[in-house]
Amino acid sequence: SDMGFINFWHYVDQFKPTWTLVMPAHVALMLERAEPPAHKGLKGILCGGAPLPKDTQLAFEEKFSAPLYPNYGLTESTSVATCVRPDDHARLSGTAGKPLAINEVKIFHKEAEVPTGVVGEVRIRGNNVCPGYLNLPKLTAEKIRQGWLHTGDLGYFEDNGALQLIDRVDNMIIVGGENVYPTDVERLVPELDSMHEGILLSLPDRIMGRELVLVYRSSESDSKTKDWRNQLLSKLTNFKVPRRFVNVSNLGFDEFPKAANGKVRRTEMQRRLEEVFGFADTAQTARDDAEGDFVADKTKSLVKEIMQIDQIRPDLGIENTPSWDSLNHLQLVMSLEQIFGVTFSATQIAEMTSLDAVIRETTKLKNRDTTPN
């Protein structure tokens, strides 16, 4: 619990352990609240359960003079499958370390193993992997195939042989056809002024598929939203920046609900977010579509999403807007082609310089595709 970890160093001083095991949430909590210990008897601390941001690791080691050794594994793989070792500590900081000799750890996309540097699902095989789930043959057949444990975690191997974890497959959010991994955004939360904790969730959105929502805990009022968005825009591609920021208290929680191991209960928070903020009004959507505003509405929302602005004039010169660049232009074109099933010519793409022009060119193609022969 949080209270137990506030007393962490008191217990270290009292019982003199040389090694212990924590989670990244505990590391962040100790950085925020605990004072450095009187005695520095810890040789090292293993840290697992979630990716540990390198900046957090370095700040902790500097403050408490105790090295952290990130590791990765599942209960099904007898807890630890990869680990940073003392002799590799400086070189492999910010990773989950190298596979232990007891098991193989490889990255797959579908049934093919992928090369170093390519993201895929982490799979583990070895004597440490359990034979199956008791009395659950269907789950066993789904999760353990040809001896490989399908972890449901996404990651890749760096050139130095260390595993870099990205996120859970289930956590991935698709926004306008682009993959967003919550950890891309969540690793920046410690840099946001007055934000104590934050997780990235999403709500259904009829234009983009999903709308990104950062649920946060902060002692400040909600006036920081604009600052937070600008801070994130300076570090992330536009489509990864949340459109909405929701205080966890607005979901009826004082604190983030967590499991006994310190992990945030994402599914519970996602369910509550959808209960409180609701789904899109499908009846209204149908009426809008029938009135022929569908292309215009979708295009306008898409431009606002990509440019991260709340208001947009139809005659606005897109390329003269500070948040616009050639990548955004390409993202807009690709998203429109995907949503409407059309293909723009090079000439049309060059002419899409204002919202009006984008709507005109898209409507032209859409109508041509739907006109009976």
Short mmCIF file of C-alpha atoms in Angstrom, two decimals:
data_model
loop_
_atom_site.label_atom_id
_atom_site.label_comp_id
_atom_site.label_asym_id
_atom_site.label_seq_id
_atom_site.Cartn_x
_atom_site.Cartn_y
_atom_site.Cartn_z
CA SER A 1 0.00 0.00 0.00
CA ASP A 2 1.01 3.67 -0.27
CA MET A 3 1.39 3.96 3.53
CA GLY A 4 3.65 0.88 3.64
CA PHE A 5 5.93 2.39 1.01
CA ILE A 6 6.21 5.68 2.87
CA ASN A 7 7.83 3.58 5.65
CA PHE A 8 10.00 1.67 3.15
CA TRP A 9 13.34 3.16 4.23
CA HIS A 10 12.43 2.82 7.91
CA TYR A 11 12.10 -0.95 7.34
CA VAL A 12 15.37 -1.02 5.35
CA ASP A 13 17.14 0.68 8.28
CA GLN A 14 15.48 -1.59 10.84
CA PHE A 15 15.84 -5.02 9.15
CA LYS A 16 18.94 -4.39 6.97
CA PRO A 17 17.90 -6.32 3.80
CA THR A 18 20.48 -6.29 1.00
CA TRP A 19 18.03 -6.85 -1.89
CA THR A 20 14.32 -6.23 -2.38
CA LEU A 21 11.69 -6.05 -5.15
CA VAL A 22 9.41 -3.10 -6.02
CA MET A 23 7.20 -1.82 -8.85
CA PRO A 24 7.57 1.41 -10.88
CA ALA A 25 4.53 2.89 -9.04
CA HIS A 26 6.42 2.44 -5.76
CA VAL A 27 9.56 4.05 -7.23
CA ALA A 28 7.54 7.11 -8.31
CA LEU A 29 5.82 7.29 -4.91
CA MET A 30 9.11 7.16 -3.00
CA LEU A 31 10.60 9.85 -5.26
CA GLU A 32 7.59 12.05 -4.50
CA ARG A 33 7.33 11.48 -0.74
CA ALA A 34 10.14 9.58 0.97
CA GLU A 35 13.30 11.02 2.50
CA PRO A 36 16.66 9.36 1.80
CA PRO A 37 17.62 6.76 4.43
CA ALA A 38 20.21 7.19 7.17
CA HIS A 39 21.95 3.91 6.23
CA LYS A 40 22.61 2.87 2.66
CA GLY A 41 22.76 -0.92 3.03
CA LEU A 42 20.82 -1.97 -0.08
CA LYS A 43 22.99 -3.55 -2.78
CA GLY A 44 20.17 -3.32 -5.29
CA ILE A 45 16.43 -3.24 -5.94
CA LEU A 46 14.71 -5.37 -8.59
CA CYS A 47 11.88 -3.50 -10.28
CA GLY A 48 9.15 -5.13 -12.41
CA GLY A 49 5.45 -5.19 -13.19
CA ALA A 50 5.47 -2.32 -15.71
CA PRO A 51 8.01 -0.41 -17.84
CA LEU A 52 10.27 1.83 -15.70
CA PRO A 53 11.02 5.18 -17.41
CA LYS A 54 14.77 5.82 -17.61
CA ASP A 55 14.47 9.36 -16.15
CA THR A 56 12.58 7.98 -13.13
CA GLN A 57 15.24 5.30 -12.66
CA LEU A 58 18.12 7.80 -12.77
CA ALA A 59 16.36 10.26 -10.43
CA PHE A 60 15.69 7.47 -7.91
CA GLU A 61 19.26 6.17 -8.01
CA GLU A 62 20.64 9.67 -7.51
CA LYS A 63 18.33 10.46 -4.58
CA PHE A 64 18.60 7.14 -2.73
CA SER A 65 22.05 5.83 -3.83
CA ALA A 66 20.55 2.39 -4.52
CA PRO A 67 20.75 0.87 -8.03
CA LEU A 68 17.53 -0.32 -9.67
CA TYR A 69 17.55 -3.47 -11.81
CA PRO A 70 14.44 -3.56 -14.06
CA ASN A 71 13.11 -7.01 -14.93
CA TYR A 72 10.21 -8.47 -16.87
CA GLY A 73 8.14 -11.62 -16.65
CA LEU A 74 4.71 -13.05 -15.90
CA THR A 75 3.36 -15.34 -13.19
CA GLU A 76 3.11 -17.93 -16.00
CA SER A 77 6.89 -17.64 -16.60
CA THR A 78 7.72 -17.99 -12.88
CA SER A 79 7.91 -14.21 -12.54
CA VAL A 80 11.26 -13.21 -14.08
CA ALA A 81 12.14 -13.88 -17.74
CA THR A 82 14.51 -10.94 -18.44
CA CYS A 83 16.56 -8.77 -16.10
CA VAL A 84 19.20 -6.04 -16.09
CA ARG A 85 22.32 -7.50 -14.40
CA PRO A 86 24.78 -5.55 -12.21
CA ASP A 87 27.55 -5.84 -14.84
CA ASP A 88 25.24 -4.37 -17.50
CA HIS A 89 23.53 -1.79 -15.26
CA ALA A 90 24.78 1.45 -16.84
CA ARG A 91 24.50 0.17 -20.43
CA LEU A 92 21.01 -1.29 -20.17
CA SER A 93 19.27 1.33 -17.97
CA GLY A 94 15.82 2.11 -19.33
CA THR A 95 15.28 -1.42 -20.67
CA ALA A 96 13.91 -4.66 -19.17
CA GLY A 97 17.32 -6.31 -19.55
CA LYS A 98 18.37 -9.47 -21.35
CA PRO A 99 16.64 -12.89 -21.26
CA LEU A 100 17.70 -15.21 -18.44
CA ALA A 101 19.56 -18.39 -19.47
CA ILE A 102 16.58 -20.51 -18.35
CA ASN A 103 14.31 -19.26 -21.15
CA GLU A 104 14.08 -17.98 -24.72
CA VAL A 105 12.37 -14.62 -25.25
CA LYS A 106 11.48 -13.64 -28.82
CA ILE A 107 9.33 -11.08 -30.63
CA PHE A 108 6.66 -12.26 -33.06
CA HIS A 109 4.20 -10.70 -35.46
CA LYS A 110 1.47 -13.31 -35.94
CA GLU A 111 3.48 -16.53 -36.44
CA ALA A 112 6.70 -15.01 -37.77
CA GLU A 113 9.64 -13.95 -35.63
CA VAL A 114 10.62 -10.33 -36.35
CA PRO A 115 14.15 -8.84 -36.48
CA THR A 116 15.86 -6.63 -33.87
CA GLY A 117 14.23 -3.20 -33.56
CA VAL A 118 10.81 -4.32 -34.86
CA VAL A 119 7.81 -4.17 -32.49
CA GLY A 120 5.72 -7.28 -31.93
CA GLU A 121 4.31 -9.55 -29.23
CA VAL A 122 6.77 -10.81 -26.61
CA ARG A 123 6.72 -14.62 -26.33
CA ILE A 124 8.56 -16.80 -23.79
CA ARG A 125 9.58 -20.47 -23.98
CA GLY A 126 11.47 -22.55 -21.40
CA ASN A 127 11.25 -24.79 -18.33
CA ASN A 128 10.04 -21.80 -16.30
CA VAL A 129 6.82 -21.54 -18.39
CA CYS A 130 3.82 -23.23 -16.77
CA PRO A 131 2.22 -26.17 -18.63
CA GLY A 132 -1.20 -24.47 -18.58
CA TYR A 133 -4.07 -23.03 -16.56
CA LEU A 134 -5.75 -25.48 -14.16
CA ASN A 135 -9.11 -26.74 -15.53
CA LEU A 136 -9.06 -24.09 -18.30
CA PRO A 137 -8.14 -25.99 -21.50
CA LYS A 138 -9.48 -23.29 -23.84
CA LEU A 139 -7.38 -20.53 -22.22
CA THR A 140 -4.34 -22.83 -22.17
CA ALA A 141 -4.71 -23.56 -25.92
CA GLU A 142 -5.03 -19.84 -26.64
CA LYS A 143 -2.10 -18.62 -24.50
CA ILE A 144 0.47 -21.44 -24.75
CA ARG A 145 1.15 -22.72 -28.27
CA GLN A 146 4.09 -24.92 -29.34
CA GLY A 147 5.59 -24.21 -25.92
CA TRP A 148 5.54 -20.43 -26.47
CA LEU A 149 3.73 -18.34 -23.86
CA HIS A 150 1.86 -15.57 -25.70
CA THR A 151 2.26 -12.72 -23.20
CA GLY A 152 0.02 -10.07 -24.79
CA ASP A 153 2.86 -7.56 -24.22
CA LEU A 154 4.32 -5.46 -27.03
CA GLY A 155 8.04 -4.81 -27.25
CA TYR A 156 11.22 -5.08 -29.30
CA PHE A 157 14.88 -6.01 -28.87
CA GLU A 158 17.52 -3.30 -28.98
CA ASP A 159 20.87 -3.85 -30.75
CA ASN A 160 22.50 -4.54 -27.36
CA GLY A 161 20.19 -7.56 -26.84
CA ALA A 162 18.00 -5.89 -24.21
CA LEU A 163 14.21 -6.08 -24.28
CA GLN A 164 12.34 -2.79 -24.56
CA LEU A 165 8.67 -3.01 -23.55
CA ILE A 166 6.08 -0.70 -25.05
CA ASP A 167 2.64 -1.63 -23.75
CA ARG A 168 -0.05 -4.29 -23.54
CA VAL A 169 -1.65 -5.31 -26.85
CA ASP A 170 -5.04 -4.68 -25.16
CA ASN A 171 -4.09 -1.12 -24.17
CA MET A 172 -3.38 0.02 -27.73
CA ILE A 173 -5.83 2.69 -28.94
CA ILE A 174 -6.48 3.28 -32.67
CA VAL A 175 -7.09 6.96 -33.48
CA GLY A 176 -7.94 7.78 -37.08
CA GLY A 177 -6.12 4.62 -38.23
CA GLU A 178 -2.96 5.37 -36.17
CA ASN A 179 -1.77 3.15 -33.30
CA VAL A 180 -1.33 4.96 -29.98
CA TYR A 181 0.37 3.21 -27.04
CA PRO A 182 -0.63 4.71 -23.66
CA THR A 183 2.97 4.48 -22.38
CA ASP A 184 4.03 6.99 -25.12
CA VAL A 185 1.93 9.59 -23.31
CA GLU A 186 2.13 8.29 -19.73
CA ARG A 187 5.94 8.41 -19.62
CA LEU A 188 5.65 12.22 -19.96
CA VAL A 189 3.21 12.60 -17.02
CA PRO A 190 6.01 13.24 -14.46
CA GLU A 191 7.06 16.28 -16.55
CA LEU A 192 3.59 17.88 -16.47
CA ASP A 193 3.29 20.68 -13.89
CA SER A 194 1.27 19.71 -10.79
CA MET A 195 0.09 16.38 -12.25
CA HIS A 196 0.68 13.58 -9.71
CA GLU A 197 -0.56 10.65 -11.76
CA GLY A 198 -2.14 10.11 -15.18
CA ILE A 199 -3.29 7.30 -17.46
CA LEU A 200 -4.40 7.40 -21.07
CA LEU A 201 -7.85 5.99 -21.86
CA SER A 202 -10.30 6.69 -24.68
CA LEU A 203 -13.92 7.29 -25.58
CA PRO A 204 -15.74 6.23 -28.76
CA ASP A 205 -15.64 8.91 -31.45
CA ARG A 206 -17.60 8.62 -34.70
CA ILE A 207 -14.99 10.60 -36.63
CA MET A 208 -11.66 9.25 -35.38
CA GLY A 209 -12.81 5.88 -34.01
CA ARG A 210 -11.52 6.77 -30.53
CA GLU A 211 -10.91 10.06 -28.72
CA LEU A 212 -7.89 10.13 -26.39
CA VAL A 213 -8.63 11.04 -22.75
CA LEU A 214 -5.97 11.60 -20.07
CA VAL A 215 -7.43 10.80 -16.66
CA TYR A 216 -5.30 12.50 -14.01
CA ARG A 217 -4.86 13.20 -10.31
CA SER A 218 -3.77 16.70 -9.39
CA SER A 219 -4.11 19.02 -6.40
CA GLU A 220 -4.38 21.97 -8.81
CA SER A 221 -7.68 23.11 -10.26
CA ASP A 222 -8.42 22.04 -13.84
CA SER A 223 -7.00 25.30 -15.22
CA LYS A 224 -3.76 23.54 -16.22
CA THR A 225 -5.33 21.67 -19.15
CA LYS A 226 -4.09 24.13 -21.80
CA ASP A 227 -0.55 24.10 -20.38
CA TRP A 228 -0.51 20.30 -20.27
CA ARG A 229 -1.71 20.06 -23.88
CA ASN A 230 1.01 22.49 -25.02
CA GLN A 231 3.68 20.59 -23.06
CA LEU A 232 2.61 17.32 -24.69
CA LEU A 233 2.40 18.91 -28.16
CA SER A 234 6.07 19.89 -27.85
CA LYS A 235 7.05 16.24 -27.26
CA LEU A 236 4.51 14.12 -29.19
CA THR A 237 3.04 13.75 -32.67
CA ASN A 238 -0.28 15.64 -32.72
CA PHE A 239 -2.53 12.58 -32.99
CA LYS A 240 -1.06 11.18 -29.73
CA VAL A 241 -2.00 14.25 -27.68
CA PRO A 242 -5.21 13.77 -25.63
CA ARG A 243 -8.17 15.89 -26.70
CA ARG A 244 -9.70 15.70 -23.24
CA PHE A 245 -8.32 15.81 -19.68
CA VAL A 246 -10.52 14.36 -16.92
CA ASN A 247 -9.82 14.70 -13.19
CA VAL A 248 -10.12 11.29 -11.50
CA SER A 249 -12.47 12.93 -8.94
CA ASN A 250 -14.97 13.50 -11.80
CA LEU A 251 -15.16 9.71 -12.12
CA GLY A 252 -16.01 9.40 -8.43
CA PHE A 253 -12.54 8.30 -7.27
CA ASP A 254 -10.30 10.04 -4.69
CA GLU A 255 -7.31 8.00 -5.86
CA PHE A 256 -6.61 5.79 -8.87
CA PRO A 257 -8.10 2.33 -8.14
CA LYS A 258 -5.20 -0.13 -7.96
CA ALA A 259 -4.72 -3.87 -7.65
CA ALA A 260 -2.75 -5.31 -4.71
CA ASN A 261 0.42 -5.26 -6.85
CA GLY A 262 0.16 -1.49 -7.39
CA LYS A 263 -1.07 -1.61 -10.99
CA VAL A 264 -3.87 0.78 -11.96
CA ARG A 265 -7.16 -1.02 -12.68
CA ARG A 266 -7.46 0.26 -16.26
CA THR A 267 -10.53 -1.76 -17.18
CA GLU A 268 -12.46 -0.45 -14.19
CA MET A 269 -11.48 3.16 -15.00
CA GLN A 270 -12.30 2.72 -18.70
CA ARG A 271 -15.74 1.38 -17.79
CA ARG A 272 -16.37 4.29 -15.40
CA LEU A 273 -15.18 6.84 -17.98
CA GLU A 274 -17.71 5.49 -20.51
CA GLU A 275 -20.48 5.44 -17.88
CA VAL A 276 -19.87 9.08 -16.93
CA PHE A 277 -19.18 10.57 -20.38
CA GLY A 278 -21.34 8.24 -22.45
CA PHE A 279 -21.10 7.09 -26.04
CA ALA A 280 -21.76 9.10 -29.19
CA ASP A 281 -25.43 9.79 -29.93
CA THR A 282 -26.05 7.27 -32.72
CA ALA A 283 -29.50 8.69 -33.54
CA GLN A 284 -27.97 12.15 -34.05
CA THR A 285 -25.20 10.59 -36.16
CA ALA A 286 -27.79 8.96 -38.42
CA ARG A 287 -29.70 12.27 -38.78
CA ASP A 288 -26.49 14.16 -39.67
CA ASP A 289 -25.57 11.55 -42.26
CA ALA A 290 -29.05 11.72 -43.81
CA GLU A 291 -28.78 15.50 -44.06
CA GLY A 292 -25.63 15.18 -46.14
CA ASP A 293 -23.30 16.88 -43.62
CA PHE A 294 -21.38 13.69 -43.01
CA VAL A 295 -18.32 14.45 -45.18
CA ALA A 296 -18.12 18.05 -43.98
CA ASP A 297 -18.47 17.08 -40.30
CA LYS A 298 -15.94 14.27 -40.46
CA THR A 299 -13.43 16.35 -42.40
CA LYS A 300 -13.77 19.32 -40.02
CA SER A 301 -13.32 17.09 -36.95
CA LEU A 302 -10.34 15.39 -38.55
CA VAL A 303 -8.60 18.71 -39.33
CA LYS A 304 -9.25 19.92 -35.76
CA GLU A 305 -7.93 16.64 -34.34
CA ILE A 306 -4.74 16.66 -36.41
CA MET A 307 -4.07 20.38 -35.87
CA GLN A 308 -5.03 20.20 -32.16
CA ILE A 309 -7.27 23.28 -32.33
CA ASP A 310 -10.80 23.76 -31.00
CA GLN A 311 -12.19 26.21 -33.57
CA ILE A 312 -11.61 26.33 -37.31
CA ARG A 313 -12.79 28.72 -40.05
CA PRO A 314 -13.80 27.17 -43.40
CA ASP A 315 -11.47 29.52 -45.31
CA LEU A 316 -8.56 28.94 -42.90
CA GLY A 317 -5.31 28.49 -44.81
CA ILE A 318 -4.18 25.16 -43.42
CA GLU A 319 -0.53 25.45 -44.40
CA ASN A 320 -0.19 28.85 -42.67
CA THR A 321 -1.31 27.48 -39.28
CA PRO A 322 1.59 27.11 -36.78
CA SER A 323 0.64 23.53 -35.82
CA TRP A 324 0.57 22.40 -39.46
CA ASP A 325 3.36 20.59 -41.30
CA SER A 326 3.78 18.22 -44.25
CA LEU A 327 3.40 15.16 -42.02
CA ASN A 328 0.06 16.47 -40.76
CA HIS A 329 -1.03 17.06 -44.36
CA LEU A 330 -0.10 13.47 -45.23
CA GLN A 331 -1.88 12.15 -42.12
CA LEU A 332 -5.05 14.08 -43.08
CA VAL A 333 -5.01 12.73 -46.65
CA MET A 334 -4.41 9.13 -45.51
CA SER A 335 -7.13 9.35 -42.84
CA LEU A 336 -9.67 10.75 -45.33
CA GLU A 337 -8.81 8.01 -47.85
CA GLN A 338 -9.23 5.36 -45.16
CA ILE A 339 -12.51 6.72 -43.75
CA PHE A 340 -14.21 7.42 -47.09
CA GLY A 341 -12.60 4.71 -49.24
CA VAL A 342 -11.34 7.21 -51.83
CA THR A 343 -7.95 7.92 -53.48
CA PHE A 344 -6.76 11.50 -54.08
CA SER A 345 -4.60 12.47 -57.05
CA ALA A 346 -1.36 14.44 -56.50
CA THR A 347 -3.08 17.53 -57.94
CA GLN A 348 -5.97 17.25 -55.50
CA ILE A 349 -3.59 16.83 -52.53
CA ALA A 350 -1.74 20.00 -53.59
CA GLU A 351 -5.03 21.91 -53.81
CA MET A 352 -6.14 20.94 -50.26
CA THR A 353 -4.94 24.20 -48.71
CA SER A 354 -8.03 25.20 -46.70
CA LEU A 355 -10.83 23.37 -44.89
CA ASP A 356 -13.27 24.37 -47.67
CA ALA A 357 -10.93 22.93 -50.31
CA VAL A 358 -10.47 19.67 -48.37
CA ILE A 359 -14.26 19.22 -48.01
CA ARG A 360 -14.82 20.10 -51.70
CA GLU A 361 -12.23 17.60 -53.02
CA THR A 362 -13.37 14.83 -50.65
CA THR A 363 -17.07 15.32 -51.50
CA LYS A 364 -16.25 15.32 -55.21
CA LEU A 365 -14.53 11.92 -54.95
CA LYS A 366 -17.12 10.49 -52.54
CA ASN A 367 -20.01 11.43 -54.82
CA ARG A 368 -18.23 10.07 -57.87
CA ASP A 369 -17.74 6.72 -56.05
CA THR A 370 -21.37 6.49 -54.95
CA THR A 371 -23.04 7.69 -58.20
CA PRO A 372 -24.81 4.79 -59.96
CA ASN A 373 -23.37 3.82 -63.37
#
